Structure formats: structure tokens, C-alpha cells
mmCIF file of C-alpha atoms in Angstrom:
data_model
loop_
_atom_site.group_PDB
_atom_site.id
_atom_site.type_symbol
_atom_site.label_atom_id
_atom_site.label_comp_id
_atom_site.label_asym_id
_atom_site.label_seq_id
_atom_site.Cartn_x
_atom_site.Cartn_y
_atom_site.Cartn_z
ATOM 1 C CA MET A 20 -5.291 11.211 10.300
ATOM 2 C CA ALA A 21 -5.966 9.714 7.193
ATOM 3 C CA ASN A 22 -6.786 5.921 8.175
ATOM 4 C CA ASN A 23 -9.482 7.217 10.907
ATOM 5 C CA PHE A 24 -12.711 6.873 8.864
ATOM 6 C CA SER A 25 -14.451 4.829 6.011
ATOM 7 C CA LEU A 26 -13.368 5.409 1.599
ATOM 8 C CA ILE A 27 -16.521 3.033 1.244
ATOM 9 C CA GLY A 28 -18.147 4.395 -2.634
ATOM 10 C CA ARG A 29 -16.072 6.770 -3.170
ATOM 11 C CA LYS A 30 -14.049 7.493 -5.881
ATOM 12 C CA GLU A 31 -11.852 10.396 -5.098
ATOM 13 C CA TYR A 32 -10.529 11.625 -1.877
ATOM 14 C CA GLN A 33 -8.851 15.332 -1.421
ATOM 15 C CA LEU A 34 -5.431 15.336 0.477
ATOM 16 C CA THR A 35 -5.534 18.767 0.327
ATOM 17 C CA ASP A 36 -6.200 21.834 -1.443
ATOM 18 C CA LYS A 37 -3.868 21.235 -3.857
ATOM 19 C CA LEU A 38 -3.509 17.524 -4.074
ATOM 20 C CA THR A 39 -6.671 14.847 -4.822
ATOM 21 C CA ILE A 40 -5.805 10.911 -4.497
ATOM 22 C CA HIS A 41 -7.729 9.214 -7.362
ATOM 23 C CA ILE A 42 -9.400 5.342 -5.711
ATOM 24 C CA PRO A 43 -9.221 3.787 -8.770
ATOM 25 C CA LEU A 44 -11.927 0.754 -10.208
ATOM 26 C CA ILE A 45 -10.605 -2.494 -10.790
ATOM 27 C CA SER A 46 -11.726 -2.263 -13.896
ATOM 28 C CA GLU A 47 -9.594 0.778 -14.773
ATOM 29 C CA LEU A 48 -6.709 -1.428 -12.840
ATOM 30 C CA ARG A 49 -7.482 -4.367 -15.407
ATOM 31 C CA SER A 50 -7.749 -3.015 -17.948
ATOM 32 C CA SER A 51 -4.035 -5.083 -18.855
ATOM 33 C CA PHE A 52 -2.004 -6.728 -16.768
ATOM 34 C CA ASP A 53 0.981 -4.302 -16.860
ATOM 35 C CA ASP A 54 -2.030 -0.740 -15.789
ATOM 36 C CA GLU A 55 -2.143 -3.333 -12.497
ATOM 37 C CA MET A 56 2.008 -4.346 -11.585
ATOM 38 C CA GLU A 57 2.536 -0.388 -13.373
ATOM 39 C CA TYR A 58 0.205 1.228 -11.173
ATOM 40 C CA PHE A 59 0.988 -0.303 -7.826
ATOM 41 C CA LYS A 60 4.687 0.532 -8.602
ATOM 42 C CA LEU A 61 3.822 3.859 -8.151
ATOM 43 C CA VAL A 62 1.861 3.353 -5.288
ATOM 44 C CA SER A 63 5.103 1.877 -3.618
ATOM 45 C CA ASN A 64 6.865 4.753 -3.584
ATOM 46 C CA PHE A 65 4.638 6.700 -1.224
ATOM 47 C CA ILE A 66 4.738 4.004 0.782
ATOM 48 C CA LYS A 67 7.597 1.953 1.097
ATOM 49 C CA THR A 68 9.283 2.042 4.747
ATOM 50 C CA PRO A 69 13.315 1.125 5.665
ATOM 51 C CA CYS A 70 12.231 -1.477 6.088
ATOM 52 C CA ASP A 71 11.059 -3.128 3.351
ATOM 53 C CA VAL A 72 14.223 -1.956 1.643
ATOM 54 C CA MET A 73 16.281 -2.942 4.159
ATOM 55 C CA VAL A 74 18.484 -5.111 1.600
ATOM 56 C CA GLU A 75 18.509 -2.395 -1.383
ATOM 57 C CA LEU A 76 20.036 -0.146 0.981
ATOM 58 C CA ASP A 77 22.419 -2.778 3.182
ATOM 59 C CA ASP A 78 24.150 -2.855 -0.429
ATOM 60 C CA ILE A 79 25.180 0.409 -0.736
ATOM 61 C CA GLY A 80 25.579 0.317 2.416
ATOM 62 C CA ILE A 81 23.148 2.274 4.623
ATOM 63 C CA ASP A 82 21.720 1.004 8.010
ATOM 64 C CA TYR A 83 17.943 0.930 7.082
ATOM 65 C CA THR A 84 17.506 2.226 10.571
ATOM 66 C CA GLN A 85 18.853 5.259 11.120
ATOM 67 C CA VAL A 86 17.052 6.150 7.225
ATOM 68 C CA LYS A 87 13.136 8.573 8.313
ATOM 69 C CA GLU A 88 11.174 7.284 5.897
ATOM 70 C CA TYR A 89 10.503 11.017 3.820
ATOM 71 C CA GLU A 90 14.627 10.030 3.331
ATOM 72 C CA LEU A 91 13.688 7.429 1.590
ATOM 73 C CA PHE A 92 10.280 9.267 -0.428
ATOM 74 C CA ILE A 93 12.689 11.679 -1.483
ATOM 75 C CA LEU A 94 15.241 9.577 -2.893
ATOM 76 C CA SER A 95 12.038 7.913 -4.286
ATOM 77 C CA MET A 96 11.160 11.058 -5.755
ATOM 78 C CA MET A 97 14.985 12.335 -6.875
ATOM 79 C CA SER A 98 15.003 9.436 -8.975
ATOM 80 C CA LEU A 99 11.164 9.314 -10.404
ATOM 81 C CA LEU A 100 11.596 12.709 -11.013
ATOM 82 C CA ASN A 101 15.335 11.765 -12.713
ATOM 83 C CA ASN A 102 12.382 9.949 -14.866
ATOM 84 C CA LYS A 103 9.793 11.807 -15.588
ATOM 85 C CA SER A 104 9.106 10.521 -19.507
ATOM 86 C CA GLU A 105 8.881 7.475 -18.468
ATOM 87 C CA ILE A 106 5.867 7.781 -15.894
ATOM 88 C CA SER A 107 3.000 7.481 -18.085
ATOM 89 C CA SER A 108 0.294 9.701 -17.722
ATOM 90 C CA LYS A 109 -2.212 7.446 -17.249
ATOM 91 C CA HIS A 110 -1.306 5.164 -14.738
ATOM 92 C CA TRP A 111 0.097 8.555 -12.512
ATOM 93 C CA LYS A 112 -3.551 10.214 -13.126
ATOM 94 C CA MET A 113 -5.153 6.177 -11.881
ATOM 95 C CA ILE A 114 -3.334 7.719 -8.047
ATOM 96 C CA PHE A 115 -2.745 11.607 -9.008
ATOM 97 C CA PRO A 116 -6.233 13.156 -11.246
ATOM 98 C CA TYR A 117 -5.147 16.250 -11.740
ATOM 99 C CA SER A 118 -1.606 16.502 -10.748
ATOM 100 C CA ASP A 119 0.291 16.570 -13.992
ATOM 101 C CA ILE A 120 4.332 14.734 -12.803
ATOM 102 C CA ASN A 121 5.903 17.010 -14.734
ATOM 103 C CA ASN A 122 4.567 19.980 -13.290
ATOM 104 C CA TRP A 123 6.084 18.319 -10.385
ATOM 105 C CA ASN A 124 10.076 19.555 -8.818
ATOM 106 C CA LEU A 125 11.940 18.660 -6.253
ATOM 107 C CA THR A 126 13.609 22.168 -4.464
ATOM 108 C CA LEU A 127 14.945 23.154 -0.544
ATOM 109 C CA GLU A 128 12.772 24.820 1.580
ATOM 110 C CA ASN A 129 13.583 25.175 6.301
ATOM 111 C CA ASP A 130 16.951 22.739 4.892
ATOM 112 C CA ASP A 131 14.315 20.364 3.805
ATOM 113 C CA TYR A 132 13.296 18.552 0.521
ATOM 114 C CA VAL A 133 9.878 19.915 -0.402
ATOM 115 C CA ILE A 134 7.613 18.883 -3.939
ATOM 116 C CA VAL A 135 6.751 21.458 -5.083
ATOM 117 C CA ASP A 136 4.792 22.261 -8.925
ATOM 118 C CA ASN A 137 5.845 25.039 -11.269
ATOM 119 C CA ASP A 138 4.775 27.830 -9.294
ATOM 120 C CA ASN A 139 6.752 27.512 -5.885
ATOM 121 C CA ASN A 140 2.817 25.589 -4.867
ATOM 122 C CA VAL A 141 3.860 23.484 -2.324
ATOM 123 C CA LEU A 142 2.332 19.929 -2.943
ATOM 124 C CA ILE A 143 4.122 17.629 -0.859
ATOM 125 C CA ASN A 144 7.002 18.761 2.590
ATOM 126 C CA SER A 145 7.674 15.649 5.760
ATOM 127 C CA ASN A 146 3.424 16.478 6.882
ATOM 128 C CA ILE A 147 2.141 15.283 3.716
ATOM 129 C CA TYR A 148 3.723 12.949 3.016
ATOM 130 C CA MET A 149 2.744 10.833 6.228
ATOM 131 C CA LEU A 150 -1.106 11.620 5.798
ATOM 132 C CA LEU A 151 -0.030 10.587 2.106
ATOM 133 C CA ALA A 152 1.723 7.433 2.347
ATOM 134 C CA ASP A 153 -0.785 6.830 5.324
ATOM 135 C CA LEU A 154 -3.734 7.844 2.719
ATOM 136 C CA LEU A 155 -2.722 5.062 0.319
ATOM 137 C CA ARG A 156 -1.694 2.372 2.627
ATOM 138 C CA GLN A 157 -5.268 2.299 2.991
ATOM 139 C CA ILE A 158 -6.982 2.692 -0.501
ATOM 140 C CA VAL A 159 -3.936 -0.458 -1.198
ATOM 141 C CA SER A 160 -5.195 -2.637 1.860
ATOM 142 C CA THR A 161 -1.835 -2.482 2.800
ATOM 143 C CA GLU A 162 0.690 -2.562 6.544
ATOM 144 C CA LYS A 163 3.235 0.125 7.603
ATOM 145 C CA ASN A 164 6.219 -1.837 7.244
ATOM 146 C CA MET A 165 8.482 -1.344 10.842
ATOM 147 C CA GLU A 166 8.916 -4.466 12.376
ATOM 148 C CA TYR A 167 12.621 -4.371 12.540
ATOM 149 C CA TYR A 168 13.247 -0.908 12.267
ATOM 150 C CA LYS A 169 14.941 -0.537 16.189
ATOM 151 C CA VAL A 170 16.568 -2.998 16.240
ATOM 152 C CA PRO A 171 19.507 -2.208 18.389
ATOM 153 C CA GLU A 172 21.955 -4.447 18.255
ATOM 154 C CA GLU A 173 23.911 -4.995 14.843
ATOM 155 C CA GLU A 174 24.405 -8.395 14.984
ATOM 156 C CA THR A 175 20.751 -8.860 15.108
ATOM 157 C CA ARG A 176 19.979 -6.227 11.639
ATOM 158 C CA ARG A 177 22.899 -8.157 10.555
ATOM 159 C CA TYR A 178 20.653 -11.736 10.615
ATOM 160 C CA ILE A 179 17.193 -10.193 10.074
ATOM 161 C CA ILE A 180 19.112 -8.552 6.251
ATOM 162 C CA ASP A 181 20.299 -12.085 5.617
ATOM 163 C CA ARG A 182 17.381 -13.822 6.009
ATOM 164 C CA ALA A 183 14.939 -10.858 4.089
ATOM 165 C CA ARG A 184 17.913 -11.151 0.431
ATOM 166 C CA LEU A 185 18.338 -15.054 1.279
ATOM 167 C CA LYS A 186 13.852 -14.663 0.918
ATOM 168 C CA GLN A 187 14.075 -12.440 -2.432
ATOM 169 C CA LYS A 188 17.225 -14.992 -3.616
ATOM 170 C CA ARG A 189 14.801 -17.485 -3.290
ATOM 171 C CA ALA A 190 11.540 -15.275 -4.977
ATOM 172 C CA LEU A 191 13.439 -14.954 -8.052
ATOM 173 C CA GLU A 192 15.235 -18.301 -8.454
ATOM 174 C CA ARG A 193 11.253 -19.532 -8.392
ATOM 175 C CA GLU A 194 9.698 -16.894 -10.649
ATOM 176 C CA LEU A 195 12.822 -17.793 -13.229
ATOM 177 C CA ARG A 196 12.962 -21.206 -12.613
ATOM 178 C CA ASN A 197 8.384 -21.355 -13.893
ATOM 179 C CA GLY A 198 8.754 -18.918 -16.400
ATOM 180 C CA LYS A 199 6.178 -16.517 -14.798
ATOM 181 C CA LYS A 200 6.255 -13.181 -14.267
ATOM 182 C CA SER A 201 5.035 -11.502 -10.725
ATOM 183 C CA SER A 202 1.273 -12.454 -10.335
ATOM 184 C CA SER A 203 -0.621 -10.776 -9.737
ATOM 185 C CA ALA A 204 -2.328 -9.132 -5.814
ATOM 186 C CA LEU A 205 -5.829 -9.123 -6.840
ATOM 187 C CA ASP A 206 -6.569 -12.491 -9.056
ATOM 188 C CA GLY A 207 -6.865 -14.599 -5.066
ATOM 189 C CA VAL A 208 -8.832 -11.655 -4.181
ATOM 190 C CA ILE A 209 -11.672 -11.298 -6.639
ATOM 191 C CA LEU A 210 -11.472 -15.471 -7.288
ATOM 192 C CA LEU A 211 -11.911 -16.383 -3.274
ATOM 193 C CA LEU A 212 -14.823 -13.149 -3.081
ATOM 194 C CA VAL A 213 -17.072 -13.884 -5.863
ATOM 195 C CA ASN A 214 -16.759 -17.696 -5.188
ATOM 196 C CA ASN A 215 -18.699 -16.305 -1.918
ATOM 197 C CA HIS A 216 -21.873 -16.232 -1.728
ATOM 198 C CA ASN A 217 -22.487 -13.197 0.810
ATOM 199 C CA PHE A 218 -20.557 -10.900 -2.305
ATOM 200 C CA LYS A 219 -22.698 -9.186 -4.930
ATOM 201 C CA TYR A 220 -20.239 -8.974 -7.978
ATOM 202 C CA ASN A 221 -19.336 -11.351 -10.134
ATOM 203 C CA PHE A 222 -15.960 -11.829 -13.114
ATOM 204 C CA GLU A 223 -18.026 -9.098 -15.519
ATOM 205 C CA THR A 224 -18.928 -6.572 -12.458
ATOM 206 C CA VAL A 225 -17.141 -6.537 -9.974
ATOM 207 C CA GLY A 226 -14.665 -3.979 -12.545
ATOM 208 C CA GLN A 227 -17.349 -1.916 -11.248
ATOM 209 C CA ILE A 228 -15.957 -1.289 -7.277
ATOM 210 C CA THR A 229 -12.541 0.380 -6.605
ATOM 211 C CA ILE A 230 -10.021 -0.988 -5.098
ATOM 212 C CA TYR A 231 -10.861 -0.099 -1.454
ATOM 213 C CA ASP A 232 -14.150 -1.273 -1.481
ATOM 214 C CA LEU A 233 -12.519 -4.824 -2.960
ATOM 215 C CA TYR A 234 -10.195 -5.962 0.170
ATOM 216 C CA ALA A 235 -13.162 -3.515 2.306
ATOM 217 C CA CYS A 236 -15.131 -7.027 1.334
ATOM 218 C CA LEU A 237 -12.694 -9.044 1.738
ATOM 219 C CA ARG A 238 -12.373 -7.926 5.437
ATOM 220 C CA GLN A 239 -15.647 -7.883 5.925
ATOM 221 C CA ILE A 240 -16.623 -11.719 4.562
ATOM 222 C CA TYR A 241 -13.556 -12.449 6.800
ATOM 223 C CA SER A 242 -15.558 -10.384 10.140
ATOM 224 C CA ASP A 243 -18.005 -12.319 9.480
ATOM 225 C CA ARG A 244 -17.054 -15.363 8.973
ATOM 226 C CA GLU A 245 -14.650 -15.147 11.563
ATOM 227 C CA ILE A 246 -18.062 -14.379 13.832
ATOM 228 C CA ASP A 247 -20.119 -17.775 12.578
ATOM 229 C CA GLY A 248 -16.841 -19.801 13.807
ATOM 230 C CA LEU A 249 -17.641 -17.879 17.567
ATOM 231 C CA MET A 250 -21.126 -18.132 17.344
ATOM 232 C CA SER A 251 -20.284 -22.014 16.491
ATOM 233 C CA GLY A 252 -18.355 -22.507 19.349
ATOM 234 C CA TYR A 253 -20.142 -21.685 21.807
ATOM 235 C CA TRP A 254 -23.844 -23.419 21.342
ATOM 236 C CA SER A 255 -21.412 -26.421 20.553
ATOM 237 C CA GLY A 256 -20.269 -24.846 24.048
ATOM 238 C CA ASN A 257 -16.507 -25.253 22.868
ATOM 239 C CA VAL A 258 -16.393 -20.551 23.866
ATOM 240 C CA ASP A 259 -16.881 -18.934 26.555
ATOM 241 C CA LEU A 260 -17.993 -15.294 24.910
ATOM 242 C CA LYS A 261 -16.979 -13.990 28.076
ATOM 243 C CA LYS A 262 -13.432 -14.950 27.274
ATOM 244 C CA VAL A 263 -13.437 -12.805 23.659
ATOM 245 C CA ASP A 264 -12.961 -9.212 23.442
ATOM 246 C CA SER A 265 -15.812 -7.553 22.584
ATOM 247 C CA SER A 266 -14.831 -5.581 18.995
ATOM 248 C CA LYS A 267 -14.688 -9.388 17.297
ATOM 249 C CA LEU A 268 -17.825 -10.051 17.481
ATOM 250 C CA ASN A 269 -19.009 -6.567 15.751
ATOM 251 C CA ARG A 270 -20.513 -7.687 12.101
ATOM 252 C CA ILE A 271 -19.505 -4.200 10.621
ATOM 253 C CA ILE A 272 -16.345 -3.700 10.639
ATOM 254 C CA LEU A 273 -15.705 -0.191 9.251
#
């Protein structure tokens, strides 16, 4: 699986003989505000789960617990491939550096939809998709959202969906009230890191590392902070290290 190893210092990962995944530098993502927004927007087509879009599925009369991850991906790709002309080549290559979206097609193979190129080579099937989704989640430091996927009670599902719908409505109202665009996913991370003495980059040089490396640095600094807190508690007599999981004392997070 893609999440069983580190991508530290890597700019690319060859997923299959037909697909190589690019791991973008921070400077690529932040050359403009739109670059960052469009990158995450494109990535979301490959990593979102039915739980992420339960409200949207409910709006068209679909129970999100009856939709498989790959089925949702195919629905996303149908929309994406029907609007190829609207996809910037620059943003697409931030994910697939050697594969042109104009060379992607959706077809049926063994009663299942797959993505093929113009030569009918399979680019993505259900197995490849799961690896691709895991890899992209690892790159952008996002967990798979399946929290409410196995909720058998219809009344409970309705409550969960209504609560998610209200949360979306309030977020939109807050955005309209403040007159702001969606905030950057990276600003807060960069601000925290460049103000930490253990992070060796500043606002100018942070662009030299990849988004994966940025989030790895964040996780490492949080881990160090947690361990320092535990050790301070130990030396003050407030923490019994015998009751602490040994993995929480490992300073290397990889």
C-alpha cells in the first residue's frame, strides 16, 4: 500500500507503468492563489469518499452508504472528462506530469468502468484507484473519511446528513458575510512552521520543499512537542512512562 513508506525528498512516484504521480513543491502550489485552490480541487476528485459528499448525494436521492468509493470516483470522472477543456494543463500536470487529460477516456471493461488512454491501455481500474487515492491522501496529509459509512439506522443517517447540511450552510453564510474567498490550506501550516526554531526554512525558502515534506515536518514537530511534554511530566513526577504507549516516545515519526 502507498501509505506504508515515506515520500520524504521525493518529487515523483511511479504508481504503475502508465501513471507517475507528481509531488508538487510549495512554490508550485503558491505561485498564485488559484494554483493552490485548483490543485486541491483536482485532488479531491480522486480522494473524496461517499461520507465527504453525503449531502450532495442526498440532494439527488442517493443514500451515501450504498455508494462505493470507486463508484463515486467514476461519477466524478464522468463530469471531469466531459469538461476536459476547462481543466488547466498546468494544474493537471501537478498530479499527472506525463499524462494528458485529453488522452483519458472512460470505457466499460468486464462490466465495470475503467479509465483508458487513446491506445486503450488501462490507466485506472478499481484496484489502481484505491492505490492512487491512498497515495494522494498521503501526499496532502488527509485521512480517508469513512466515519459514518456503516450507519444502519435510517433515522441516525438522516440526523448525520442534516447536521452536515447545516454545517455547510453556516460555512457558506460566514464566507459571504466576511466577503472572503476560501482560505489557503497551507498558510497556517507555513506560518506555524517558520516560527518554530526546529524548522530550517523561512517564508522565502519554504517553497523549495514538497507539500508532503511540509506536512511531514509539521507532524515531526508536533511529535517532538508531545514527547517533550511527556518527559517534563515524567521529571516532575506527574507522568508514569510505564503507562505511556512506547510508540508515543519515538521521536522519528516515519
